PDB file of C-alpha atoms in Angstrom:
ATOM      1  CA  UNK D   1       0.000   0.000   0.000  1.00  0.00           C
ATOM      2  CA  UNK D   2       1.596   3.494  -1.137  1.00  0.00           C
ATOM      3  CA  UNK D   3       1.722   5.914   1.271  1.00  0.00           C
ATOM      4  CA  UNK D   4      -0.268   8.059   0.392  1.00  0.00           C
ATOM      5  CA  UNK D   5      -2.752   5.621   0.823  1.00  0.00           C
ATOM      6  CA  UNK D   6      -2.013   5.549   4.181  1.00  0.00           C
ATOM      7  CA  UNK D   7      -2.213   8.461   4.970  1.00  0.00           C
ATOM      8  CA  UNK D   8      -5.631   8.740   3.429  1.00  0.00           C
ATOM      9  CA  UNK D   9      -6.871   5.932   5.667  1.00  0.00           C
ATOM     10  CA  UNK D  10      -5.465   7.375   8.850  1.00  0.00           C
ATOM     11  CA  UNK D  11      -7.213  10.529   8.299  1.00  0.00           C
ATOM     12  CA  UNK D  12     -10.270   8.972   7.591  1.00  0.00           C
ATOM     13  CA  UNK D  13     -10.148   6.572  10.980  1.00  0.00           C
ATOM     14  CA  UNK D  14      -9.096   9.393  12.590  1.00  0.00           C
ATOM     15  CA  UNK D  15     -12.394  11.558  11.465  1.00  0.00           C
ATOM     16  CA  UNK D  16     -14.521   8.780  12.272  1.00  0.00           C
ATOM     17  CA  UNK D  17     -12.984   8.881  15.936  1.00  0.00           C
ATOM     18  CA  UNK D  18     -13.765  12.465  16.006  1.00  0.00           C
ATOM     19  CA  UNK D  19     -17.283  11.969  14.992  1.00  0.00           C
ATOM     20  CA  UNK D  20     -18.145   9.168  17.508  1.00  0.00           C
ATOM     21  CA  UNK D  21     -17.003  11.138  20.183  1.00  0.00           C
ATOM     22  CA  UNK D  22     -18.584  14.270  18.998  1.00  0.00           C
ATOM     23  CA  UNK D  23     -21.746  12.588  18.332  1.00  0.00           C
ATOM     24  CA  UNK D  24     -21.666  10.543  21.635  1.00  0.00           C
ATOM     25  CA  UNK D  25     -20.432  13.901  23.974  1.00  0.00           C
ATOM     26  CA  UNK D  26     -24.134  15.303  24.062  1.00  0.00           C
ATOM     27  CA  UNK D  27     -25.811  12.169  24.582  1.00  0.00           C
ATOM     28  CA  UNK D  28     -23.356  11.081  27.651  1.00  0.00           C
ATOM     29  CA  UNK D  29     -23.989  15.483  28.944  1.00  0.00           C
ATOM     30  CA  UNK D  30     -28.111  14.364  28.726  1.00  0.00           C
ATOM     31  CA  UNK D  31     -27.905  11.527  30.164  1.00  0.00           C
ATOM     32  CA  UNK D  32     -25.489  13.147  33.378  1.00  0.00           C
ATOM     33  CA  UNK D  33     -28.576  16.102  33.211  1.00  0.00           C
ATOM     34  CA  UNK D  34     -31.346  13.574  33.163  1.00  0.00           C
ATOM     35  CA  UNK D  35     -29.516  11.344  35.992  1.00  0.00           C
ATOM     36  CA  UNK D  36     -29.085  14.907  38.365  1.00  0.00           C
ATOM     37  CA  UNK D  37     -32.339  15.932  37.249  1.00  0.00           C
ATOM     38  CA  UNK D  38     -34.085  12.256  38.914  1.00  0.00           C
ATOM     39  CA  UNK D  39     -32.000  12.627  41.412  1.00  0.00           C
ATOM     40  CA  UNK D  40     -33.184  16.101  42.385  1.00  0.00           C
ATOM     41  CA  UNK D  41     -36.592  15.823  42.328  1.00  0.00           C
ATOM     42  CA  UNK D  42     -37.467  12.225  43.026  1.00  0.00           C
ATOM     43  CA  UNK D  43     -41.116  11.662  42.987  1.00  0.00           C
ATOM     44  CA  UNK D  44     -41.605  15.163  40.740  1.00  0.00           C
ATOM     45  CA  UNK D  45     -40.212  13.899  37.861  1.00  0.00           C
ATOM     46  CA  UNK D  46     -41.891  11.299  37.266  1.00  0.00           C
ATOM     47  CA  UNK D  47     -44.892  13.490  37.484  1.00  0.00           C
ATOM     48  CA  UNK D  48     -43.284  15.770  35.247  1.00  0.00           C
ATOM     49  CA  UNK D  49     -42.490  12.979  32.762  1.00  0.00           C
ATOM     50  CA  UNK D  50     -46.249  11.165  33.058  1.00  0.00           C
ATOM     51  CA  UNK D  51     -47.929  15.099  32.706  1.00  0.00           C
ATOM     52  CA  UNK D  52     -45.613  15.319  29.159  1.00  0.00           C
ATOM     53  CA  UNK D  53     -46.813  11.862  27.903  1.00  0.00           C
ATOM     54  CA  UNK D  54     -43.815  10.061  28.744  1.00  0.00           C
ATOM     55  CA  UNK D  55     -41.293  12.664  26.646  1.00  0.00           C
ATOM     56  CA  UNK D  56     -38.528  12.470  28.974  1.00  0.00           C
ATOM     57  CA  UNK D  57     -36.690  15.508  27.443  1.00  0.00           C
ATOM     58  CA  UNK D  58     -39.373  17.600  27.370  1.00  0.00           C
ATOM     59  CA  UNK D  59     -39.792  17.043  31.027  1.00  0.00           C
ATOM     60  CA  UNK D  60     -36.082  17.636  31.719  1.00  0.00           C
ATOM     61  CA  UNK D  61     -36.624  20.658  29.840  1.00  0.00           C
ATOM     62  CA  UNK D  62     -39.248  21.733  32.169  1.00  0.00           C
ATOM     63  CA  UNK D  63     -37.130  20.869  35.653  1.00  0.00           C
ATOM     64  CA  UNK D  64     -34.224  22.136  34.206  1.00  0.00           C
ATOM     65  CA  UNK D  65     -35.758  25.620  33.467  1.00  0.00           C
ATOM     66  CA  UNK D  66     -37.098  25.288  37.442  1.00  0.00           C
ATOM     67  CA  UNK D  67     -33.751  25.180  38.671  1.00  0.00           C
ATOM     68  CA  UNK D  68     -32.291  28.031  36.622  1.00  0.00           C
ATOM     69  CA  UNK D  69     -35.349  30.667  37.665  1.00  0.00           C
ATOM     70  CA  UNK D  70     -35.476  29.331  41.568  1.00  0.00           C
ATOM     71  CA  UNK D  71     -32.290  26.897  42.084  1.00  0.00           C
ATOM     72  CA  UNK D  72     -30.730  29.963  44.002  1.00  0.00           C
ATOM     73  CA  UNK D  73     -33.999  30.994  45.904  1.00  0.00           C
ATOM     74  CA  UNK D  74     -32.770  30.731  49.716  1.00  0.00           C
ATOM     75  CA  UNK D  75     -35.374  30.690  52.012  1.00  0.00           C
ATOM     76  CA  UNK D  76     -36.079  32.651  54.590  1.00  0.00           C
ATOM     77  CA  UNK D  77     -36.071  31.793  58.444  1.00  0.00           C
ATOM     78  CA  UNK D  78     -38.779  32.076  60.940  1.00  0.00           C
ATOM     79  CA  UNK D  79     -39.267  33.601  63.758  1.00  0.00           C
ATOM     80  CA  UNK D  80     -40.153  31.810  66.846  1.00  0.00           C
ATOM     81  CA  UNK D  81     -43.422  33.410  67.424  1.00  0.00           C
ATOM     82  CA  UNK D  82     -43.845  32.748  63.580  1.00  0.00           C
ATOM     83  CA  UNK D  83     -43.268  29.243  63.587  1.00  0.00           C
ATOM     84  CA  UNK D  84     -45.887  28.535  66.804  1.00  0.00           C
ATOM     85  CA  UNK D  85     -48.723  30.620  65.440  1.00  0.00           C
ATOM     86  CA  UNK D  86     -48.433  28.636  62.186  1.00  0.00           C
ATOM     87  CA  UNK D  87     -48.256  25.241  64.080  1.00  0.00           C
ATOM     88  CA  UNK D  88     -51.067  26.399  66.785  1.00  0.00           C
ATOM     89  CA  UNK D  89     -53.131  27.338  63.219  1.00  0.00           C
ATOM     90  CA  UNK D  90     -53.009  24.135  61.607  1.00  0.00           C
ATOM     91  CA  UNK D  91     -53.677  22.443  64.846  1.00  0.00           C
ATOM     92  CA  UNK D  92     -57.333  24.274  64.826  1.00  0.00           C
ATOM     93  CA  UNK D  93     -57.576  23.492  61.343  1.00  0.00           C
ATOM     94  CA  UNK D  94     -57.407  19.445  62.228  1.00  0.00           C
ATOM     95  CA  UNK D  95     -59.811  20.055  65.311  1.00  0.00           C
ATOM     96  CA  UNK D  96     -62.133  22.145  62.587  1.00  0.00           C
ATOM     97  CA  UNK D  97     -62.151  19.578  60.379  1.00  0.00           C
ATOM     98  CA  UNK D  98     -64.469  17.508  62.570  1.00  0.00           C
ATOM     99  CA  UNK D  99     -67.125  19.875  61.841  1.00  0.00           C
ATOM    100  CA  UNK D 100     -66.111  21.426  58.453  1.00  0.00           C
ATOM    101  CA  UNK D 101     -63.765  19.551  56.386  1.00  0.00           C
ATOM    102  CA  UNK D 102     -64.539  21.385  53.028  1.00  0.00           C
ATOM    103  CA  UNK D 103     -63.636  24.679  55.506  1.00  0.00           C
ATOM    104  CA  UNK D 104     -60.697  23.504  56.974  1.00  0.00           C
ATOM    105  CA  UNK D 105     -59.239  22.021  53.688  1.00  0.00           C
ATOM    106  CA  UNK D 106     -59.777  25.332  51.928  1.00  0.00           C
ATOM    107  CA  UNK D 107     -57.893  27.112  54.885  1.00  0.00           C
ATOM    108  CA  UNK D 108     -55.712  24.762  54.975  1.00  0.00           C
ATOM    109  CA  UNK D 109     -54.435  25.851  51.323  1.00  0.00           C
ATOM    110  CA  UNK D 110     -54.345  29.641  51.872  1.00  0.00           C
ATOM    111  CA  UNK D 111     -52.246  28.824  54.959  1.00  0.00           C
ATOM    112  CA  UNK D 112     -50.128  26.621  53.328  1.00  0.00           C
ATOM    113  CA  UNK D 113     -49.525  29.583  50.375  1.00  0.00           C
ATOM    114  CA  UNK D 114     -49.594  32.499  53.277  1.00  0.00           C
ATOM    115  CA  UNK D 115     -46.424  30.174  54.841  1.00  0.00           C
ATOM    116  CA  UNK D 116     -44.673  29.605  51.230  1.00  0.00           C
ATOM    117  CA  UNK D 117     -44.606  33.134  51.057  1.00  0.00           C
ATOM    118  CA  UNK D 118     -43.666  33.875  54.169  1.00  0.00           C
ATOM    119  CA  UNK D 119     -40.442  31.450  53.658  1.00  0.00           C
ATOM    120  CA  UNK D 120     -39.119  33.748  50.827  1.00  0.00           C
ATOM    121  CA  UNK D 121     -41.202  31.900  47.812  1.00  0.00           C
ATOM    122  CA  UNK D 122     -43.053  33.429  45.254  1.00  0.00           C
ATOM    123  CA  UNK D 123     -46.101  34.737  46.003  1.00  0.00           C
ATOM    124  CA  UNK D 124     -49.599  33.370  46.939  1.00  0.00           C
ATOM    125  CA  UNK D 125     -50.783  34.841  43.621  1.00  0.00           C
ATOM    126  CA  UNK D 126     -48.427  33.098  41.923  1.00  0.00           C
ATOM    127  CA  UNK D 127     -49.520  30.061  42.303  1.00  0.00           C
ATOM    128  CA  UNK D 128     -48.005  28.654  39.050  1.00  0.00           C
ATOM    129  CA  UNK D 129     -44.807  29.944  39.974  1.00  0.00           C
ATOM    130  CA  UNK D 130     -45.050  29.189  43.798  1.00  0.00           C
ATOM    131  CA  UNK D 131     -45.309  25.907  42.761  1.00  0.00           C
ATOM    132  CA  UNK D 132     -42.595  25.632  40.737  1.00  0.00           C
ATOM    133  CA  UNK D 133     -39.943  26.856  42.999  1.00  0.00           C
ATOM    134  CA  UNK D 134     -41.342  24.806  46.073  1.00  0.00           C
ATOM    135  CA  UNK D 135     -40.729  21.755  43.769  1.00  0.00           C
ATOM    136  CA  UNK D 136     -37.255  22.722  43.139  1.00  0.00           C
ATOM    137  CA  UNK D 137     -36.612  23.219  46.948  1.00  0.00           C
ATOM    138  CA  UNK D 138     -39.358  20.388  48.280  1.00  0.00           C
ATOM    139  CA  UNK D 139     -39.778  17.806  45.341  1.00  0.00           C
ATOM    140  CA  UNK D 140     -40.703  15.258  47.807  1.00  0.00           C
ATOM    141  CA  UNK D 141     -43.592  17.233  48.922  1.00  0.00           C
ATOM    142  CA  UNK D 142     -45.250  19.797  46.951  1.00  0.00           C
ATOM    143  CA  UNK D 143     -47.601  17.521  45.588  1.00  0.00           C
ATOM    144  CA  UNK D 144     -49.938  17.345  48.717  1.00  0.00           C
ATOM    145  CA  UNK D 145     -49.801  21.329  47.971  1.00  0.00           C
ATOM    146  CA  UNK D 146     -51.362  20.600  44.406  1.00  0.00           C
ATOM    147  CA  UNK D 147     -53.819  18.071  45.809  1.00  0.00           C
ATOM    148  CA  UNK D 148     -54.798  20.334  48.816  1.00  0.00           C
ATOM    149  CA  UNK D 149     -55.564  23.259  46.538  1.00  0.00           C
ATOM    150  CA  UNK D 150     -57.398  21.526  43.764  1.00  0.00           C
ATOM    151  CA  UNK D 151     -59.517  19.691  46.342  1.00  0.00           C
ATOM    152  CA  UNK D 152     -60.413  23.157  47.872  1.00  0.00           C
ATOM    153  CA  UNK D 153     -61.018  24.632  44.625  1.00  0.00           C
ATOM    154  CA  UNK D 154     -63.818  22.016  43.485  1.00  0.00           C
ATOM    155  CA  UNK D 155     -67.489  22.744  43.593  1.00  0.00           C
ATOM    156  CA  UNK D 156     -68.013  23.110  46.959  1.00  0.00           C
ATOM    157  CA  UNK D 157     -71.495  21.443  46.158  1.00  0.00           C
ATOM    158  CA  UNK D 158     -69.446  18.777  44.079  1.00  0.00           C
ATOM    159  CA  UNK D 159     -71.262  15.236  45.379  1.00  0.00           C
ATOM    160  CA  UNK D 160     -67.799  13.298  44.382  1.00  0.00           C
ATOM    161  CA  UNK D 161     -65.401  14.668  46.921  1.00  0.00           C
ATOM    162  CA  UNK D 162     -66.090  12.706  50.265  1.00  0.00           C
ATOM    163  CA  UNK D 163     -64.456  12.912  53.383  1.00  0.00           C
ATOM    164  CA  UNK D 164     -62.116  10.571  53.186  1.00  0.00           C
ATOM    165  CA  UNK D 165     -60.164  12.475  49.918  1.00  0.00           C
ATOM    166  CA  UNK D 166     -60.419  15.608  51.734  1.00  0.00           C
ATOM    167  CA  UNK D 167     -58.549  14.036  54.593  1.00  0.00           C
ATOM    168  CA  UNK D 168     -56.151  12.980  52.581  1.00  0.00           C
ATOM    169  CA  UNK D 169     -55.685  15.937  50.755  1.00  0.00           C
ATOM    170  CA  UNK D 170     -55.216  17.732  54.598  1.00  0.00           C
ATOM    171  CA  UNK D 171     -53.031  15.088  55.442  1.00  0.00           C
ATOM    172  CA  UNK D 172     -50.473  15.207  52.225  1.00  0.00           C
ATOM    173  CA  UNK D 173     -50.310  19.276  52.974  1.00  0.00           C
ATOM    174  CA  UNK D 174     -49.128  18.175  56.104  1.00  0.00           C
ATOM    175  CA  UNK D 175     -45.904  16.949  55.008  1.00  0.00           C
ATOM    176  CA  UNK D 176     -45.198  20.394  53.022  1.00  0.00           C
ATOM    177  CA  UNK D 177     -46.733  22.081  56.051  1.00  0.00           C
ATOM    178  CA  UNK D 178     -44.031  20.413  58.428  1.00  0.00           C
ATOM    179  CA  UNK D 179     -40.765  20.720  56.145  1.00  0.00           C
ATOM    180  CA  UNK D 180     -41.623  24.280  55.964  1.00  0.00           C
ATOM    181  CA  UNK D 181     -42.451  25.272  59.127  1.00  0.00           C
ATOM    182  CA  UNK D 182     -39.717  23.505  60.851  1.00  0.00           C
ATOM    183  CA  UNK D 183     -36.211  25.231  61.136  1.00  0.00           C
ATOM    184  CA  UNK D 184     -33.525  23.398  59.831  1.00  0.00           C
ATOM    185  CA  UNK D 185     -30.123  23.681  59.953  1.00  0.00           C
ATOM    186  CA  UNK D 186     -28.694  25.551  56.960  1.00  0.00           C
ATOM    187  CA  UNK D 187     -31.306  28.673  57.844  1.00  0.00           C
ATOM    188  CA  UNK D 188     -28.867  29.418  60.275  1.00  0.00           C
ATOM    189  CA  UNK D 189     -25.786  29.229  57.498  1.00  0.00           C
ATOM    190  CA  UNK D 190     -27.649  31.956  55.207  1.00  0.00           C
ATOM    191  CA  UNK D 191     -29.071  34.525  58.064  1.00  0.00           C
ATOM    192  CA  UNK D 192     -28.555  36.287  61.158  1.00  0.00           C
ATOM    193  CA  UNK D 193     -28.601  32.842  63.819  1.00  0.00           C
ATOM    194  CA  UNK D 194     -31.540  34.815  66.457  1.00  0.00           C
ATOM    195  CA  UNK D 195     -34.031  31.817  65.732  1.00  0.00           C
ATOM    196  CA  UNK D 196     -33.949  28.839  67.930  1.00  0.00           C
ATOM    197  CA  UNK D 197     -33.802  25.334  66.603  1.00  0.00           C
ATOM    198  CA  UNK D 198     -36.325  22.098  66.651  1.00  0.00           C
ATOM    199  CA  UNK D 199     -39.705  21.929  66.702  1.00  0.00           C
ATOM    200  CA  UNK D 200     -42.464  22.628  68.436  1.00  0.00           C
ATOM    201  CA  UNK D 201     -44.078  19.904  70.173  1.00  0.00           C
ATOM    202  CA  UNK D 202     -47.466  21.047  68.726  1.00  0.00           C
ATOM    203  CA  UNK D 203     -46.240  20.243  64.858  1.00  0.00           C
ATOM    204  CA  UNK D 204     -47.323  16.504  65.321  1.00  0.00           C
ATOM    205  CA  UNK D 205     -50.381  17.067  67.132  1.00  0.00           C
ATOM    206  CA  UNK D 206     -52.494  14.062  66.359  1.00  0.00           C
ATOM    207  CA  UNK D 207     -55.738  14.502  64.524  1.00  0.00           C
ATOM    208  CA  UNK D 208     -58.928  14.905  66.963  1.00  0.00           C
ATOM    209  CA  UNK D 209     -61.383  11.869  67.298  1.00  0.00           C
ATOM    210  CA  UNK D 210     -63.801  11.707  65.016  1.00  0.00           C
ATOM    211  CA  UNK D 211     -62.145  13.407  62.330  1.00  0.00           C
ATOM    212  CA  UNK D 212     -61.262  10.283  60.506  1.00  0.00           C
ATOM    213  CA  UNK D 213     -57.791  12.206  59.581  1.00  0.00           C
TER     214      UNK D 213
END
């Protein structure tokens, strides 16, 4: 074989090579993103995924965009007398739901976006957007926020919404309710440390008899 021949086929492996890693770089960068991105948000993105019809990038597209408008939200602390007037709220939101359930489950969301708000999140009015940046910071829990505030919104005369899936709407805004009321650690990294730590002994107050919650 001349060598010119050579040459020729050297240069031609050697684009080849180029290509395949070229070609396989982006897929390998996805895949990382896509691994980070199920990694970060657990149970939210296979939400995300299942709302998109199973399009996996398009989903990433949507968390991804999450991160970059609220990844660098930090939240704000509590105060002490913050933090027990929330808890001693939600307490006489379980005892009201004895009586009122449809009541309680509707306060239960405005409390739950009054607190949000209160933590440095967007906006109440937001909703859309409070959402979105409580997923990025609570993935594991912002869905009993969605369920709490679509139950609340229904037809108040609506026939189909027993008691039993407005408990369970009350008691999956619990879990947001308690990661966001509680004080944790890093609060006192990012602000002034006046707050004291733990929580209250009123933030697992059982539900009242009767309630069936």
């Amino acid at each position: 074989m001349s060598t010119v021949l050579i040459v020729v086929a050297l240069v031609v492996v050697f684009a080849a090579v180029v290509a395949a890693v070229l070609y396989a770089g982006p897929g390998k960068a996805a895949g990382r993103r896509g691994r980070g991105l199920k990694r970060r948000f657990g149970p939210e993105y296979e939400r995300t995924v299942a709302r998109h019809d199973g399009d996996t990038k398009a989903a990433e597209r949507e968390l991804a965009e999450r991160v970059e408008r609220h990844g660098d939200l930090r939240p704000r602390p509590l105060s002490r007398e913050a933090r027990e007037q929330y808890v001693a709220l939600w307490t006489g939101l379980q005892e009201q739901f004895v009586d009122a359930p449809r009541q309680a489950v509707a306060e239960a969301d405005r409390l739950l976006a009054r607190l949000a708000e209160d933590r440095g999140f967007p906006a109440a009015a937001a909703y859309e957007e409070q959402v979105a940046a409580l997923s990025v910071h609570h993935a594991h829990h912002v869905d009993g926020y969605r369920r709490v505030h679509r139950t609340a919104r229904a037809d108040a005369h609506s026939t189909h919404i027993g008691t039993e899936e407005l408990r369970a709407a009350m008691v999956d805004a619990r879990r947001l309710f308690e990661e966001l009321v509680t004080e944790h650690p890093e609060d006192h990294a990012r602000h002034a440390p006046r707050r004291q730590a733990g929580r209250s002994h009123r933030l697992h107050a059982p539900w009242p008899k009767g309630s069936g919650a």
